[in-house]
GROMACS .gro file of C-alpha atoms in nm:
model
  176
    1UNK     CA    1   1.278   1.709  -1.145
    2UNK     CA    2   1.521   1.495  -1.409
    3UNK     CA    3   1.587   1.623  -1.769
    4UNK     CA    4   1.527   1.460  -2.086
    5UNK     CA    5   1.873   1.419  -2.106
    6UNK     CA    6   1.860   1.129  -1.812
    7UNK     CA    7   1.597   0.971  -1.970
    8UNK     CA    8   1.815   0.967  -2.345
    9UNK     CA    9   2.077   0.807  -2.115
   10UNK     CA   10   1.851   0.523  -2.010
   11UNK     CA   11   1.750   0.526  -2.368
   12UNK     CA   12   2.117   0.482  -2.490
   13UNK     CA   13   2.169   0.222  -2.231
   14UNK     CA   14   1.893   0.024  -2.396
   15UNK     CA   15   1.980   0.084  -2.766
   16UNK     CA   16   2.368  -0.103  -2.630
   17UNK     CA   17   2.186  -0.395  -2.485
   18UNK     CA   18   1.974  -0.434  -2.838
   19UNK     CA   19   2.175  -0.301  -3.089
   20UNK     CA   20   1.859  -0.040  -3.172
   21UNK     CA   21   1.849   0.312  -3.222
   22UNK     CA   22   1.607   0.457  -2.997
   23UNK     CA   23   1.800   0.754  -2.862
   24UNK     CA   24   1.780   0.892  -3.235
   25UNK     CA   25   1.422   0.954  -3.195
   26UNK     CA   26   1.271   1.280  -3.102
   27UNK     CA   27   1.250   1.246  -2.717
   28UNK     CA   28   0.943   1.521  -2.586
   29UNK     CA   29   0.820   1.586  -2.258
   30UNK     CA   30   0.415   1.686  -2.147
   31UNK     CA   31   0.236   1.814  -1.878
   32UNK     CA   32  -0.015   1.558  -1.855
   33UNK     CA   33  -0.128   1.367  -1.570
   34UNK     CA   34  -0.342   1.051  -1.719
   35UNK     CA   35  -0.077   0.933  -1.943
   36UNK     CA   36   0.303   0.863  -1.795
   37UNK     CA   37   0.495   0.769  -2.119
   38UNK     CA   38   0.433   0.710  -2.503
   39UNK     CA   39   0.583   0.558  -2.771
   40UNK     CA   40   0.466   0.744  -3.138
   41UNK     CA   41   0.513   0.617  -3.474
   42UNK     CA   42   0.373   0.697  -3.808
   43UNK     CA   43   0.198   0.407  -4.044
   44UNK     CA   44   0.240   0.434  -4.378
   45UNK     CA   45  -0.015   0.211  -4.659
   46UNK     CA   46   0.136   0.130  -5.002
   47UNK     CA   47  -0.166   0.177  -5.241
   48UNK     CA   48  -0.053  -0.072  -5.502
   49UNK     CA   49   0.013  -0.376  -5.281
   50UNK     CA   50  -0.171  -0.255  -4.934
   51UNK     CA   51   0.152  -0.334  -4.770
   52UNK     CA   52   0.153  -0.137  -4.423
   53UNK     CA   53   0.496   0.016  -4.287
   54UNK     CA   54   0.538   0.152  -3.908
   55UNK     CA   55   0.816   0.421  -3.863
   56UNK     CA   56   0.903   0.464  -3.501
   57UNK     CA   57   0.905   0.871  -3.409
   58UNK     CA   58   0.924   0.973  -3.067
   59UNK     CA   59   0.907   0.898  -2.708
   60UNK     CA   60   0.703   1.140  -2.484
   61UNK     CA   61   0.731   1.174  -2.086
   62UNK     CA   62   0.469   1.356  -1.871
   63UNK     CA   63   0.671   1.592  -1.615
   64UNK     CA   64   0.475   1.360  -1.358
   65UNK     CA   65   0.746   1.131  -1.462
   66UNK     CA   66   1.044   1.328  -1.443
   67UNK     CA   67   0.960   1.362  -1.124
   68UNK     CA   68   0.979   1.037  -0.988
   69UNK     CA   69   1.218   0.839  -0.825
   70UNK     CA   70   1.510   0.715  -1.112
   71UNK     CA   71   1.378   0.348  -1.045
   72UNK     CA   72   1.028   0.425  -1.151
   73UNK     CA   73   1.157   0.650  -1.449
   74UNK     CA   74   1.353   0.407  -1.558
   75UNK     CA   75   1.091   0.131  -1.525
   76UNK     CA   76   0.851   0.345  -1.756
   77UNK     CA   77   1.130   0.431  -2.027
   78UNK     CA   78   1.196   0.047  -2.043
   79UNK     CA   79   0.841  -0.028  -2.076
   80UNK     CA   80   0.779   0.291  -2.355
   81UNK     CA   81   1.138   0.112  -2.505
   82UNK     CA   82   0.998  -0.214  -2.538
   83UNK     CA   83   0.689  -0.087  -2.725
   84UNK     CA   84   0.940   0.070  -2.983
   85UNK     CA   85   1.125  -0.299  -3.007
   86UNK     CA   86   0.805  -0.444  -3.090
   87UNK     CA   87   0.718  -0.203  -3.373
   88UNK     CA   88   1.062  -0.267  -3.506
   89UNK     CA   89   1.079  -0.646  -3.474
   90UNK     CA   90   0.754  -0.696  -3.590
   91UNK     CA   91   0.637  -0.408  -3.828
   92UNK     CA   92   0.321  -0.419  -3.644
   93UNK     CA   93   0.136  -0.268  -3.347
   94UNK     CA   94   0.173  -0.501  -3.077
   95UNK     CA   95   0.002  -0.323  -2.792
   96UNK     CA   96   0.028  -0.537  -2.480
   97UNK     CA   97   0.015  -0.862  -2.654
   98UNK     CA   98   0.280  -1.178  -2.656
   99UNK     CA   99   0.550  -0.991  -2.880
  100UNK     CA  100   0.545  -0.680  -2.655
  101UNK     CA  101   0.560  -0.907  -2.320
  102UNK     CA  102   0.875  -1.117  -2.479
  103UNK     CA  103   1.059  -0.783  -2.580
  104UNK     CA  104   0.992  -0.645  -2.221
  105UNK     CA  105   1.142  -0.962  -2.056
  106UNK     CA  106   1.458  -0.935  -2.317
  107UNK     CA  107   1.531  -0.613  -2.160
  108UNK     CA  108   1.388  -0.692  -1.807
  109UNK     CA  109   1.088  -0.437  -1.807
  110UNK     CA  110   0.744  -0.518  -1.614
  111UNK     CA  111   0.472  -0.562  -1.907
  112UNK     CA  112   0.199  -0.462  -1.688
  113UNK     CA  113   0.150  -0.045  -1.737
  114UNK     CA  114   0.329   0.131  -1.473
  115UNK     CA  115   0.025   0.236  -1.212
  116UNK     CA  116  -0.072   0.538  -1.045
  117UNK     CA  117  -0.064   0.323  -0.713
  118UNK     CA  118   0.346   0.334  -0.719
  119UNK     CA  119   0.442   0.539  -0.425
  120UNK     CA  120   0.656   0.791  -0.614
  121UNK     CA  121   0.394   0.858  -0.927
  122UNK     CA  122   0.143   0.906  -0.639
  123UNK     CA  123   0.380   1.195  -0.481
  124UNK     CA  124   0.452   1.325  -0.806
  125UNK     CA  125   0.088   1.372  -0.899
  126UNK     CA  126   0.007   1.525  -0.542
  127UNK     CA  127   0.260   1.757  -0.593
  128UNK     CA  128   0.147   1.882  -0.957
  129UNK     CA  129  -0.202   1.893  -0.866
  130UNK     CA  130  -0.389   2.204  -0.770
  131UNK     CA  131  -0.644   2.016  -0.555
  132UNK     CA  132  -0.645   1.690  -0.370
  133UNK     CA  133  -0.900   1.440  -0.279
  134UNK     CA  134  -0.786   1.149  -0.026
  135UNK     CA  135  -1.061   0.912   0.074
  136UNK     CA  136  -1.102   0.900   0.454
  137UNK     CA  137  -1.193   0.529   0.437
  138UNK     CA  138  -0.898   0.395   0.181
  139UNK     CA  139  -0.683   0.665   0.145
  140UNK     CA  140  -0.726   0.646  -0.240
  141UNK     CA  141  -0.618   0.991  -0.429
  142UNK     CA  142  -0.784   1.175  -0.636
  143UNK     CA  143  -0.602   1.495  -0.824
  144UNK     CA  144  -0.719   1.754  -1.007
  145UNK     CA  145  -0.575   2.072  -1.174
  146UNK     CA  146  -0.866   2.273  -1.163
  147UNK     CA  147  -1.249   2.304  -0.982
  148UNK     CA  148  -1.515   2.110  -1.129
  149UNK     CA  149  -1.869   1.977  -1.043
  150UNK     CA  150  -1.711   1.693  -0.884
  151UNK     CA  151  -1.487   1.824  -0.660
  152UNK     CA  152  -1.717   2.077  -0.537
  153UNK     CA  153  -1.958   1.825  -0.426
  154UNK     CA  154  -1.704   1.616  -0.254
  155UNK     CA  155  -1.633   1.918  -0.040
  156UNK     CA  156  -1.955   1.915   0.036
  157UNK     CA  157  -1.979   1.582   0.114
  158UNK     CA  158  -2.234   1.496  -0.110
  159UNK     CA  159  -2.340   1.131  -0.158
  160UNK     CA  160  -2.352   1.162  -0.503
  161UNK     CA  161  -1.993   1.111  -0.507
  162UNK     CA  162  -1.792   0.834  -0.410
  163UNK     CA  163  -1.480   0.660  -0.406
  164UNK     CA  164  -1.414   0.332  -0.578
  165UNK     CA  165  -1.449   0.187  -0.210
  166UNK     CA  166  -1.780   0.346  -0.172
  167UNK     CA  167  -1.705   0.555   0.076
  168UNK     CA  168  -1.846   0.926   0.047
  169UNK     CA  169  -1.607   1.093   0.289
  170UNK     CA  170  -1.303   1.283   0.157
  171UNK     CA  171  -1.015   1.494   0.274
  172UNK     CA  172  -0.975   1.826   0.073
  173UNK     CA  173  -0.631   1.981   0.053
  174UNK     CA  174  -0.536   2.277  -0.185
  175UNK     CA  175  -0.186   2.276  -0.324
  176UNK     CA  176  -0.164   2.649  -0.468
   0.00000   0.00000   0.00000
């Protein structure tokens, strides 16, 4: 598993390229498996004139990301850094609009969100999950941190649970 120091070094490289100071922001990690990375900011609205000011606060990355290969980590960090760049440049929440895409292009980041279809991300998710269901038809992987009704129904072969491809048959694996 990579450390936040590795991530901070990537951010420092991006700072050198852009002239910004993202490395001074708080850097956090979490255990979520549904969100790979996040850039946060605070919003202040001034009552006298209604002006809105956004202040960059932090970058947060999932432990799933920190277990990926270096190229995947770098791509996810660059994606979040582009959110930071667009906030600094436009003083606005740019989401994934043309301004964000312009920032991505400037640093060579992919404007699309990194997907769970990426093999490095998928393998990291599988390693962290307690339960794994794999569709017998298309191979799509579903991960669970705890037992739930959907998992139990899928294990029992219930037609109430299906993959996006329409298949109702899954291989079940318990990691720990």
